[in-house]
Short mmCIF file of C-alpha atoms in Angstrom, two decimals:
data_model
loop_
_atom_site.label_atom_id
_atom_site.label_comp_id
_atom_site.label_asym_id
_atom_site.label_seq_id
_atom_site.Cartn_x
_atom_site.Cartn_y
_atom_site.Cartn_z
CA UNK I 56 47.56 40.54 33.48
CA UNK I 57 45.10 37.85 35.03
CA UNK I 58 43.76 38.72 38.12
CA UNK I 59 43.25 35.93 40.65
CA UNK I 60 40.64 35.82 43.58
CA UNK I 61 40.54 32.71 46.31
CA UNK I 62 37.58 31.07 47.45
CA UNK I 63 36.88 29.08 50.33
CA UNK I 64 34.09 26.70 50.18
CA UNK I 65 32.49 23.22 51.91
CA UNK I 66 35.09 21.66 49.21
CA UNK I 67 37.72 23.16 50.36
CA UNK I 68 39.52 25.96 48.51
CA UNK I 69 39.87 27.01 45.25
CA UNK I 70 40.72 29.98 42.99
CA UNK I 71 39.11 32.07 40.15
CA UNK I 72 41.52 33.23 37.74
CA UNK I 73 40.29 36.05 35.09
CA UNK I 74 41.63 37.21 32.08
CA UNK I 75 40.76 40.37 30.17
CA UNK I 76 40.63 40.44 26.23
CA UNK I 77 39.51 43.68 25.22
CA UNK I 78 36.19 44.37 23.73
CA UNK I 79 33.93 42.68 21.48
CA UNK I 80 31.82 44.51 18.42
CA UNK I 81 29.45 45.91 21.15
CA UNK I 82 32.18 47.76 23.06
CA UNK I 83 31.04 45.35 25.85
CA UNK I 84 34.61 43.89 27.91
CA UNK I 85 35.33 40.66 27.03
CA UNK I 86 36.08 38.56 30.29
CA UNK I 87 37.50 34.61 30.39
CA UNK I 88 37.06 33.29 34.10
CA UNK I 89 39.20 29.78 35.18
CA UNK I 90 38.36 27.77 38.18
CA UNK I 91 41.63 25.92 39.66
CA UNK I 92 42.11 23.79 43.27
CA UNK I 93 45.20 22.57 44.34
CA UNK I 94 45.80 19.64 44.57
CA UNK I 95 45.87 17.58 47.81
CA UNK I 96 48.95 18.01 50.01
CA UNK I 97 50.44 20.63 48.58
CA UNK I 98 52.44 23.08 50.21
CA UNK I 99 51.76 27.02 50.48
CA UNK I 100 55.06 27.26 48.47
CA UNK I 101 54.17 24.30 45.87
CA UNK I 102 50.12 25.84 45.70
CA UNK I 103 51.34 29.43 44.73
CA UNK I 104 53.91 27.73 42.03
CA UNK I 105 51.14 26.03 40.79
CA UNK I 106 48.58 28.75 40.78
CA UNK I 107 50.94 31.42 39.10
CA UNK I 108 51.72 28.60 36.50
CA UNK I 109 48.17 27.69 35.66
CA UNK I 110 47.39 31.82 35.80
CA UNK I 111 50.50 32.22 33.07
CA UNK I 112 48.93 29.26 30.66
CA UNK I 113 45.20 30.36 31.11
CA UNK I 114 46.80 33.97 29.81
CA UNK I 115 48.52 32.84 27.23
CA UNK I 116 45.82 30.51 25.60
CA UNK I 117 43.76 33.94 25.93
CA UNK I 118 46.33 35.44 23.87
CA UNK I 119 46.71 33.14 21.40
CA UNK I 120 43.15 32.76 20.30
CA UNK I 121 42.15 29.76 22.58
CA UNK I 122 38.36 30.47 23.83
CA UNK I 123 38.38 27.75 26.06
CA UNK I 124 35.02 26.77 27.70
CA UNK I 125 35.16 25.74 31.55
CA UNK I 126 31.35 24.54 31.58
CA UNK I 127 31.07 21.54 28.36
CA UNK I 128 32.17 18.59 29.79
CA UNK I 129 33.33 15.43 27.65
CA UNK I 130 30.14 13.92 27.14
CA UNK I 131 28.25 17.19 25.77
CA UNK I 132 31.07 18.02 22.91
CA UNK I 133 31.32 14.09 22.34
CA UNK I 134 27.75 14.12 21.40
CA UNK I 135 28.30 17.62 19.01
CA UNK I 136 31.44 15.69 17.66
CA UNK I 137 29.43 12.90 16.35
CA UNK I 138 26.61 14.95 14.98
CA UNK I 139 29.27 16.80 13.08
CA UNK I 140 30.57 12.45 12.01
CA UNK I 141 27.00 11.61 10.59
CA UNK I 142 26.96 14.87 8.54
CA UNK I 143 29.85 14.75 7.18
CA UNK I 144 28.35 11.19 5.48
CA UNK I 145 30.32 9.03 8.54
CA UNK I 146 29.30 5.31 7.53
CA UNK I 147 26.44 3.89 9.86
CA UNK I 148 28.00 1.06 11.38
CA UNK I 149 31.37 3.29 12.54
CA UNK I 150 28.76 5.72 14.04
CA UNK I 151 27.06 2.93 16.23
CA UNK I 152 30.57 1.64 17.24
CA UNK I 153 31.21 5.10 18.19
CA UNK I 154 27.86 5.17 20.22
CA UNK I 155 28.59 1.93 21.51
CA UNK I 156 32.43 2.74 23.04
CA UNK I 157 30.62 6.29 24.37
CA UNK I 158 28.98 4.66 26.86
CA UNK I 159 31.85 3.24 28.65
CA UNK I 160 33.88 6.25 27.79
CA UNK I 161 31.31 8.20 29.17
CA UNK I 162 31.17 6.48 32.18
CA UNK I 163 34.44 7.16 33.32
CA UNK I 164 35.48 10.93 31.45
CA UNK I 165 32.14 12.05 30.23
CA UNK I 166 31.09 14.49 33.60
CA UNK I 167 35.31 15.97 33.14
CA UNK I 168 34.97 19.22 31.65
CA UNK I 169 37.15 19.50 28.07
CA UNK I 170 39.87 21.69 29.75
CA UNK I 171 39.99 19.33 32.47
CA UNK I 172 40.98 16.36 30.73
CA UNK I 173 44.84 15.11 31.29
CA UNK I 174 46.89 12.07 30.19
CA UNK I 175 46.54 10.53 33.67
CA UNK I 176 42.73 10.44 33.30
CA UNK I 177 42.87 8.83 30.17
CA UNK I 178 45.85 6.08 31.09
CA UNK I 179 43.98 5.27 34.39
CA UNK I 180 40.75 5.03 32.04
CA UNK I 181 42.40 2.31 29.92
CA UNK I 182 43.90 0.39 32.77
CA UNK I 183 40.65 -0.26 34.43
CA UNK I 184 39.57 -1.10 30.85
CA UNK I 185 42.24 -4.17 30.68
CA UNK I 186 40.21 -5.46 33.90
CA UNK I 187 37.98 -8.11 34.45
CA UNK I 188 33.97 -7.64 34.74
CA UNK I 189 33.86 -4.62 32.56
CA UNK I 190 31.82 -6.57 29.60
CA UNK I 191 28.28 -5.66 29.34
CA UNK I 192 25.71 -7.82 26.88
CA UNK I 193 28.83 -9.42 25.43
CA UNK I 194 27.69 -13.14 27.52
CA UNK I 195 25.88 -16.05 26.19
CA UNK I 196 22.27 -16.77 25.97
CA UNK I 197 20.46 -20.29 25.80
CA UNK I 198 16.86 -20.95 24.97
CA UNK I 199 14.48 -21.66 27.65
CA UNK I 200 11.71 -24.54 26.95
CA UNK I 201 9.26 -20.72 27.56
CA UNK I 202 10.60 -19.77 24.25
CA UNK I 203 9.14 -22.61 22.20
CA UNK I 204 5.57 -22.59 23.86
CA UNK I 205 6.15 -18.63 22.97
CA UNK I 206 6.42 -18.86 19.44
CA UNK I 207 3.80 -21.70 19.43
CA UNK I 208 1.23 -19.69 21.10
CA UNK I 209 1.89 -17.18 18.81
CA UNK I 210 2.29 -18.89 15.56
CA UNK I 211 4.58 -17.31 14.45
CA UNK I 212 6.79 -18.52 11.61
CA UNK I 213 10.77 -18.78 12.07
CA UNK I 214 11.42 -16.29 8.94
CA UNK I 215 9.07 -13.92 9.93
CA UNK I 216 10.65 -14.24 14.03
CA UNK I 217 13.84 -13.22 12.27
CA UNK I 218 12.53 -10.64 10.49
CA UNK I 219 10.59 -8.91 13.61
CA UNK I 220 14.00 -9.45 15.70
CA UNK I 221 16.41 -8.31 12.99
CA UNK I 222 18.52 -11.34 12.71
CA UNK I 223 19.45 -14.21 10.32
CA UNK I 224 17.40 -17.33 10.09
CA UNK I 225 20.06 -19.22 10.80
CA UNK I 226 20.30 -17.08 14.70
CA UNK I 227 16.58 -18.25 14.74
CA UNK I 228 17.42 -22.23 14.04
CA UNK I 229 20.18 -22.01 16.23
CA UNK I 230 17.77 -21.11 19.45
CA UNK I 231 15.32 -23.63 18.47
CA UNK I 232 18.31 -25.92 18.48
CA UNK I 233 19.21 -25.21 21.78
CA UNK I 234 22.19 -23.69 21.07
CA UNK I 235 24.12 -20.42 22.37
CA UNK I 236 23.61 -17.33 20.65
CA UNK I 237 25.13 -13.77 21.75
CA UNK I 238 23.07 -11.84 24.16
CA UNK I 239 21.86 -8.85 22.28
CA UNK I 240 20.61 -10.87 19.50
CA UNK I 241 18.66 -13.17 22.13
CA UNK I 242 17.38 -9.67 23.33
CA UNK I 243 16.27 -8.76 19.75
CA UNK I 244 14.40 -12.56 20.05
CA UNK I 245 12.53 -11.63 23.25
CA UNK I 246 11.16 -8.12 22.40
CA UNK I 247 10.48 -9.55 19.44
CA UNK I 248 8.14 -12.06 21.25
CA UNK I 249 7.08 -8.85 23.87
CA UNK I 250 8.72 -11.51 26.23
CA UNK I 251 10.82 -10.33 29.20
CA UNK I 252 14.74 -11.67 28.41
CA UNK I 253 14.99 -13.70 31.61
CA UNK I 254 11.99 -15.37 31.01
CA UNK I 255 12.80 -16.95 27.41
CA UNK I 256 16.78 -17.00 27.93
CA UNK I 257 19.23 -17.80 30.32
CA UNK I 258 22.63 -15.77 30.17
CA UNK I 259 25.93 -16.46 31.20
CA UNK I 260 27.54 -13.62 31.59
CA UNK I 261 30.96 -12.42 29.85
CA UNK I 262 33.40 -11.25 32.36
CA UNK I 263 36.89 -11.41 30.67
CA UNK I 264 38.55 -8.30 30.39
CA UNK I 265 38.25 -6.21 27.41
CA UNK I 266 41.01 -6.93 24.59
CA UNK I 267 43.96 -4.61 24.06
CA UNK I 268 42.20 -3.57 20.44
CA UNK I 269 39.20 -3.06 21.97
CA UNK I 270 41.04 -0.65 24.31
CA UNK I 271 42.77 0.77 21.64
CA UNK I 272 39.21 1.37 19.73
CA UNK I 273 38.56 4.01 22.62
CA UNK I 274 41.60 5.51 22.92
CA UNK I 275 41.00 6.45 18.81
CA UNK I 276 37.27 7.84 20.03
CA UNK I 277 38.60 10.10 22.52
CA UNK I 278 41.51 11.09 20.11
CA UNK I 279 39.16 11.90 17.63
CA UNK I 280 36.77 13.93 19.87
CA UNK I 281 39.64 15.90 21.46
CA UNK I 282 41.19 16.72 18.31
CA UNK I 283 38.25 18.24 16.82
CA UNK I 284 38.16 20.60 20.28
CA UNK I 285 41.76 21.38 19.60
CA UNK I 286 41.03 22.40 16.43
CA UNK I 287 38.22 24.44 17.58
CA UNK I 288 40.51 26.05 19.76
CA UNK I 289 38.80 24.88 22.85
CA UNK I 290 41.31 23.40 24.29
CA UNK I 291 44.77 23.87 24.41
CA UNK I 292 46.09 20.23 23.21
CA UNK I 293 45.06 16.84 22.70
CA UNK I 294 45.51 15.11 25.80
CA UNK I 295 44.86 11.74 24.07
CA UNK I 296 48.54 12.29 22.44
CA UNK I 297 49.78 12.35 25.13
CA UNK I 298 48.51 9.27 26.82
CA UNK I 299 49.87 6.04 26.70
CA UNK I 300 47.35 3.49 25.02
CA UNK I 301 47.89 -0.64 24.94
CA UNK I 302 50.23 -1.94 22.27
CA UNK I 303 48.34 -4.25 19.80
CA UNK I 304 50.47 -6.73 18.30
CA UNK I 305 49.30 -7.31 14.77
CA UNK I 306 48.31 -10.68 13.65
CA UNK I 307 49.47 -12.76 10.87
CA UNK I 308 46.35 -13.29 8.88
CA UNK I 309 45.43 -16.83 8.52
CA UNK I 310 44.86 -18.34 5.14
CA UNK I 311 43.51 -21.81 3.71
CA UNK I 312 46.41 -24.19 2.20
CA UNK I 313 45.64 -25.52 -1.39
CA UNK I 314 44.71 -28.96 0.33
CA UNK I 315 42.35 -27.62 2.34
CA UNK I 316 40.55 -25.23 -0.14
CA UNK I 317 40.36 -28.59 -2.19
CA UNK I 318 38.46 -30.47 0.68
CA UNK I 319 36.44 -27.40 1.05
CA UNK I 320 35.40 -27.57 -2.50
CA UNK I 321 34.95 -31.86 -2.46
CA UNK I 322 32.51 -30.53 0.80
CA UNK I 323 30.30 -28.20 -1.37
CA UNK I 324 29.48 -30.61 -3.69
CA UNK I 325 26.49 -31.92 -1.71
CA UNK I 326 25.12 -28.56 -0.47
CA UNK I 327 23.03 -26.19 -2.09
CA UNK I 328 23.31 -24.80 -5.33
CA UNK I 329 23.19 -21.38 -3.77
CA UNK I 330 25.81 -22.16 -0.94
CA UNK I 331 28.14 -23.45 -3.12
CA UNK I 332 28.05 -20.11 -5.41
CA UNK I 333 28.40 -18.11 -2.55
CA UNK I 334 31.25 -19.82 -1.04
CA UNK I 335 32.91 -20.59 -4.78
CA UNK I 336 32.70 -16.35 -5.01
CA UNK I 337 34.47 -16.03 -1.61
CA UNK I 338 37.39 -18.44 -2.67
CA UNK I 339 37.90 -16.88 -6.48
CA UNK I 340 37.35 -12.83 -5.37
CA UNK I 341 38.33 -12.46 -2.02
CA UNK I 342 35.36 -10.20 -1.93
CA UNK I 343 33.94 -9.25 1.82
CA UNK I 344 30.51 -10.84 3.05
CA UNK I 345 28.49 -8.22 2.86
CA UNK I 346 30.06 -7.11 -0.88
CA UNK I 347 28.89 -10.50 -1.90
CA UNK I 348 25.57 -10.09 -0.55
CA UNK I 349 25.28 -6.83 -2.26
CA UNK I 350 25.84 -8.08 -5.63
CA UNK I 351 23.08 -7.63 -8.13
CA UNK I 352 22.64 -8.96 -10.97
CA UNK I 353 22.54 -6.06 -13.39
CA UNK I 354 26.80 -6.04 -12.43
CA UNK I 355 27.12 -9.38 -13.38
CA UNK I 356 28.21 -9.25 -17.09
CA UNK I 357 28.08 -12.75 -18.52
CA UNK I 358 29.62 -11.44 -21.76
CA UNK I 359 32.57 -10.34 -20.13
CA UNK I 360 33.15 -12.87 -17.11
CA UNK I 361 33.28 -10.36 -14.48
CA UNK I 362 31.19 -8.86 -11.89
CA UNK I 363 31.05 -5.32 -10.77
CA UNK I 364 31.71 -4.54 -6.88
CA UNK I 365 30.19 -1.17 -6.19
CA UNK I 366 27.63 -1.99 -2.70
CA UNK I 367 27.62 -4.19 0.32
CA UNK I 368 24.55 -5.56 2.22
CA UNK I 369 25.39 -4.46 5.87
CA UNK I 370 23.64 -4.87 9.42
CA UNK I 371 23.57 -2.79 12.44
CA UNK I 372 20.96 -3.07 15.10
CA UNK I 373 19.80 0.73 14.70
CA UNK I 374 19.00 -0.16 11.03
CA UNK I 375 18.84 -3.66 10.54
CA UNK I 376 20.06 -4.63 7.18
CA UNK I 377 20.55 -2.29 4.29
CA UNK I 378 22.53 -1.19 1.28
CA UNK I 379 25.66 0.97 1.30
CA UNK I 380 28.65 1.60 -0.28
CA UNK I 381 31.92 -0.93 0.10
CA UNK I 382 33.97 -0.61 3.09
CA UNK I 383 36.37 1.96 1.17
CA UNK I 384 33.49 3.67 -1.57
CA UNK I 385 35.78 1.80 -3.95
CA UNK I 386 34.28 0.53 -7.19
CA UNK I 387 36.15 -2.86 -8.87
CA UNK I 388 35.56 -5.16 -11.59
CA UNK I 389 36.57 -8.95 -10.87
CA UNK I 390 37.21 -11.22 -13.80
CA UNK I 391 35.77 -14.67 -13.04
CA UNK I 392 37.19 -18.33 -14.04
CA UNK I 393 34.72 -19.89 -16.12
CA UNK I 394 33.88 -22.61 -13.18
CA UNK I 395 32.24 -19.61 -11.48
CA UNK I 396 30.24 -17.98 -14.43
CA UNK I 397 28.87 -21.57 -14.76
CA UNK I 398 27.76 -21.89 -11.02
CA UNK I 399 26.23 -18.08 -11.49
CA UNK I 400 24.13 -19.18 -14.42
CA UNK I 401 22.68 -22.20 -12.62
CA UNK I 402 21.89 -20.25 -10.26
CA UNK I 403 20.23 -17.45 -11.85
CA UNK I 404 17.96 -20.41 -13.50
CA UNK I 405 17.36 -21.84 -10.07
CA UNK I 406 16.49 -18.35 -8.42
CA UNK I 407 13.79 -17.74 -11.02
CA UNK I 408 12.12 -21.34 -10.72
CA UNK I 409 12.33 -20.31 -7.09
CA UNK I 410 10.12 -16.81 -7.99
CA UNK I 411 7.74 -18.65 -10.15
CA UNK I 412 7.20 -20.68 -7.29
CA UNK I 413 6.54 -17.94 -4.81
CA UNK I 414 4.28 -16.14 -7.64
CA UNK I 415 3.10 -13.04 -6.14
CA UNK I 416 4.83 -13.87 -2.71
CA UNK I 417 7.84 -13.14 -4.45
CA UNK I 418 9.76 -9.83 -3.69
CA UNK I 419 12.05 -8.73 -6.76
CA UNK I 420 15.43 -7.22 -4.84
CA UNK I 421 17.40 -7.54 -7.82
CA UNK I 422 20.44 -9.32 -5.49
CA UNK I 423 22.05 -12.44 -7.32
CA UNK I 424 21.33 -14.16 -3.83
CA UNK I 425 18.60 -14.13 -1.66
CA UNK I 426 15.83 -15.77 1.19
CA UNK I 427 13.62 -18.42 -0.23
CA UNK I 428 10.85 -15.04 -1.14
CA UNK I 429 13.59 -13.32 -2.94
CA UNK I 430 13.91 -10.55 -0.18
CA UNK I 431 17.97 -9.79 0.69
CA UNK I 432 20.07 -11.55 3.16
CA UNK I 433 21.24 -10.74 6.29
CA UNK I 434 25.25 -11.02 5.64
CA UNK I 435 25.78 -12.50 8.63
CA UNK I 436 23.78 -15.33 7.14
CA UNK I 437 27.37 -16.52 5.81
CA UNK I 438 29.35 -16.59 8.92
CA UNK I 439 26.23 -19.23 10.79
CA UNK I 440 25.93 -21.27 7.64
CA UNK I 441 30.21 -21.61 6.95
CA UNK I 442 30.06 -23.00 11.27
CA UNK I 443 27.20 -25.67 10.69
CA UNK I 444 29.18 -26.72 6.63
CA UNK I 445 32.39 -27.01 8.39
CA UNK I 446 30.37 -29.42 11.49
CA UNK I 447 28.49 -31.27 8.82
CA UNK I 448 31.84 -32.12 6.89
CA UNK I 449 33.72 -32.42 10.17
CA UNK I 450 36.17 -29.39 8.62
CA UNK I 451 37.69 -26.84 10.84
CA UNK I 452 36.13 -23.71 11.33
CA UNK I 453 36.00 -21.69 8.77
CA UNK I 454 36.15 -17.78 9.44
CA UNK I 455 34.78 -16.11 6.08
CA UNK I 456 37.75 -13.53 6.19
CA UNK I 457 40.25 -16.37 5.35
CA UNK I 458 39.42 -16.34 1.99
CA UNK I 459 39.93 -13.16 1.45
CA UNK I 460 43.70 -13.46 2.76
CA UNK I 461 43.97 -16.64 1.05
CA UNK I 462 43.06 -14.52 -2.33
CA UNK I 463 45.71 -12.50 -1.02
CA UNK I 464 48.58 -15.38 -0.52
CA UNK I 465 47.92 -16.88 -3.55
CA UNK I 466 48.63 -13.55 -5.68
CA UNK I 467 51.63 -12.37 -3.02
CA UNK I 468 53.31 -16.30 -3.99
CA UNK I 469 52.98 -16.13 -7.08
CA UNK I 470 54.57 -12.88 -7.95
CA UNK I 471 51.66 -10.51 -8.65
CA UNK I 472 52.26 -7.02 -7.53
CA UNK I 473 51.09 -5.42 -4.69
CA UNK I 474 48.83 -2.66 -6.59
CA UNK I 475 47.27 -5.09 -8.18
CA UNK I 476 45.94 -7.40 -4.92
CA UNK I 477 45.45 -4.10 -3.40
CA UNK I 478 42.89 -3.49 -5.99
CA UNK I 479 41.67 -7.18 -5.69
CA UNK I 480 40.95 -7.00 -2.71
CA UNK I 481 39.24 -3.27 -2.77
CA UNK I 482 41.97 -1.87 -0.32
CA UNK I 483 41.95 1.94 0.55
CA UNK I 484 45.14 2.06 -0.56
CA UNK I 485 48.39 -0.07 -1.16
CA UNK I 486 50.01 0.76 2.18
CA UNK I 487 47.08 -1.38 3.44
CA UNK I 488 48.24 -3.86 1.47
CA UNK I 489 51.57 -4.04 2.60
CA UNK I 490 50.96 -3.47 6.52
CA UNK I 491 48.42 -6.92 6.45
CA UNK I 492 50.92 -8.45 3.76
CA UNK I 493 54.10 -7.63 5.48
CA UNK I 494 55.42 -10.93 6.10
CA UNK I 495 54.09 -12.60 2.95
CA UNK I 496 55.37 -9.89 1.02
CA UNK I 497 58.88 -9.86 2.68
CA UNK I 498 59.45 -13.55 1.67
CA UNK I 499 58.61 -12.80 -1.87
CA UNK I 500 61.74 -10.54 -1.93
CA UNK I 501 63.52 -12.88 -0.59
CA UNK I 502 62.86 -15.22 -3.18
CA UNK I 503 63.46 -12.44 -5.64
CA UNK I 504 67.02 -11.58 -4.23
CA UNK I 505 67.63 -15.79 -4.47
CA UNK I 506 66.47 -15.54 -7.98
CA UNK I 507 68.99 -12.71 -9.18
CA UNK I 508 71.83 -14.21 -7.15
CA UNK I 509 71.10 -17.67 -9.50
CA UNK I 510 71.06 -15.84 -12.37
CA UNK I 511 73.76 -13.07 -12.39
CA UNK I 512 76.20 -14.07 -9.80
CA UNK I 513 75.98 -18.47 -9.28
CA UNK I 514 74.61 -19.79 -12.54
CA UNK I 515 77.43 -21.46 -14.77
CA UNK I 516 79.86 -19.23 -12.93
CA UNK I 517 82.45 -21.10 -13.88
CA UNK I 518 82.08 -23.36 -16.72
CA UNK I 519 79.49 -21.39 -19.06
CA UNK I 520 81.55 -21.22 -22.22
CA UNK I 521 79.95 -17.81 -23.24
CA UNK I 522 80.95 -16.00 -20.39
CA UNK I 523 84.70 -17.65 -20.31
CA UNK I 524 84.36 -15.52 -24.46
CA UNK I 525 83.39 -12.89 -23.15
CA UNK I 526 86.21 -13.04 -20.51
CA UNK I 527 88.50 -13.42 -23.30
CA UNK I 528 87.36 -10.70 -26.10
CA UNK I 529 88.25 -8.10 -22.35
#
């Protein structure tokens, strides 16, 4: 039977609830204590409800194996909860998203303790999340003329700036342009320089509320981290299950029509031999950026006309770039049209005039593409250099991920099944497939149903003298 003892105090008062549960190994009692307040307003009547309620549920959660800790808040099994992420091999960039929502979630839960946590928390948590002013280093930065008599007084080289800051050349151009770039990579620029921001930039800050998939991201954290208490038995549910997150509508993914991959292609004719096999790659594979990047040439089999998709060149701004494993640890080989092979092989002959011209400048990665000294590319790179093709060729802008879902179309229309794409495309599995695919794949069995209906049921109904035999010989 819990025992309960009140307690009056500058905050007002409260009560200790204890619960016996026998002894441990030592013969030493075994005693779970509860802190619980009422909450404001309540009546005598509606605070000793409450109290014998919370006393019977604190009990039972005794009983039933729950050893609930009243002293770790949010933020101090959060942090255990992602140690336990990076060794069970978590991917890099998920663990600094992770690190990245924390702080805001952390703000606002992180100093509740675990057992303390309800719905209400979390729902008010997410409205004030849908509110304006909440972004933090999301704004725009734009070179000041500082920046330029920086890097002149320094010498420094524009390759070896975006090196020291961890960003693409092309970031680097773009500020020496004059053009925005995103705050945090300006801040990368600056310490780069040993430059205070606000003396080589000026920001404009971001103050649109977050999106409702942003909000959802959070939600999923918090999920996650209370889950893993839940199943540690520290607390008695997952109070994230019970909250009511934003709806995210998904949306239709956009995709290039045949016209426009064909001015797309008409474009690349006058850019760089390297460009063009990049961008050729994206359109035939529907490979991701960073897969692309990855590729080496040892997996390109010129025998066979395929490649071999096994890493991906990634970036984070803990490591910079580096090499992992594809987005799902999936491992694919991609046939390639002969057009491409042909591109590849120029290429290859181009990148080694390029290392005989570098000498012993050169580094050997080993990656089919790389910077002018043979060192690997930021993937990035591909996103800055698609925005100043599609300005050059007056084009609209071209998001790299629209090839990929125009791979994707162009199977779905033209009948290919949806294990195969799924494996085009490197999917974790085909229910992927299907939920990005949906409506695609939905008019393709409409079509289907058409086709049978023209064949079985309306096709020389009438008049098609071997079915009026057939009628007859019945």
């Amino acid at each position: 039977m819990a025992s309960i003892k009140k307690r009056t105090g500058k905050n007002g008062v409260s009560y200790q609830i204890t619960v016996s549960a026998g002894y441990d190994s030592t013969g030493r009692k075994m005693i779970h204590t509860k802190t619980w307040a009422p909450e404001k307003g309540m009546t005598p009547r509606q605070t000793e409800k409450a109290l014998q309620r919370a006393a019977a549920d604190f009990e039972r959660s005794i009983e039933l194996g729950f050893q609930l800790d009243n002293r770790q808040t949010f933020a101090e099994y959060a942090g255990y909860v992602l140690g336990l992420k990076e060794q069970e091999g978590c991917k890099v960039r998920t663990l600094d998203r992770y690190k990245e929502l924390l702080v805001r979630i952390n703000q606002a839960i992180g100093h509740l303790k675990l057992v303390d946590i309800r719905p209400q928390h979390l729902n008010a948590f997410y409205k004030n999340l849908g509110e304006n002013g909440l972004r933090k280093g999301n704004g725009k930065a734009t070179a000041k003329p500082a920046l330029l008599e920086k890097v002149k007084q320094q010498g420094i080289k524009r390759p070896d700036l975006a090196q020291a800051a961890g960003v693409g050349t092309s970031t680097i151009n773009a500020i020496m342009r004059g053009e925005k770039v995103r705050q945090e990579k300006a801040q990368a620029v600056a310490q780069a320089l040993g430059a205070p921001m606000s003396e080589l930039f000026k920001v404009e800050a971001n103050t649109a509320p977050l999106s409702a998939k942003t909000v959802l991201e959070h939600h999923r954290l918090i999920s996650t981290i209370l889950a893993q208490a839940e199943k540690e038995m520290l607390v008695p549910y997952n109070a994230a299950e019970k909250a009511t997150p934003p709806k995210v509508a998904r949306a239709e993914p956009n995709y290039f029509q045949p016209a426009e991959i064909r001015a797309i292609l008409d474009a690349l004719d006058t850019e760089p031999l390297k460009w063009r096999t990049i961008v050729n790659l994206m359109i035939v594979t529907g490979c991701r950026r960073g897969e692309i990047m990855g590729l080496r040439w040892d997996r390109v089999s010129f025998d066979l006309n395929r490649i071999k998709i096994d890493r991906a060149l990634l970036y984070t701004k803990s490591r910079g770039v580096y090499e992992d494993s594809t987005k799902t640890s999936d491992v694919r080989y991609l046939r390639l049209p002969a057009e491409t092979m042909q591109l590849l092989r120029e290429w290859k002959q181009e990148q080694e005039h390029n290392r005989l011209m570098c000498s012993n400048l050169w580094t050997n990665s080993g990656y089919v593409f790389t910077q002018d000294d043979g060192q690997r590319m930021n993937p990035d790179s591909i996103t800055a250099w698609l925005r100043g093709f599609s300005e050059r060729h007056g084009l609209p802008h071209i998001n790299p991920h629209a090839f990929r879902h125009t791979v994707a179309s162009v199977l779905i229309s033209n009948g290919t099944d949806v294990v195969t794409v799924s494996k085009q495309l490197g999917h974790a599995s085909v229910t992927t497939t299907e939920g990005f695919y949906a409506h695609m794949i939905e008019e393709q069995k409409a079509k289907a149903t058409e086709c049978i209906a023209d064949v079985l049921l309306r096709s020389g109904r009438r008049s098609d003298p071997d079915l009026n035999a057939i009628k007859q010989e019945i």
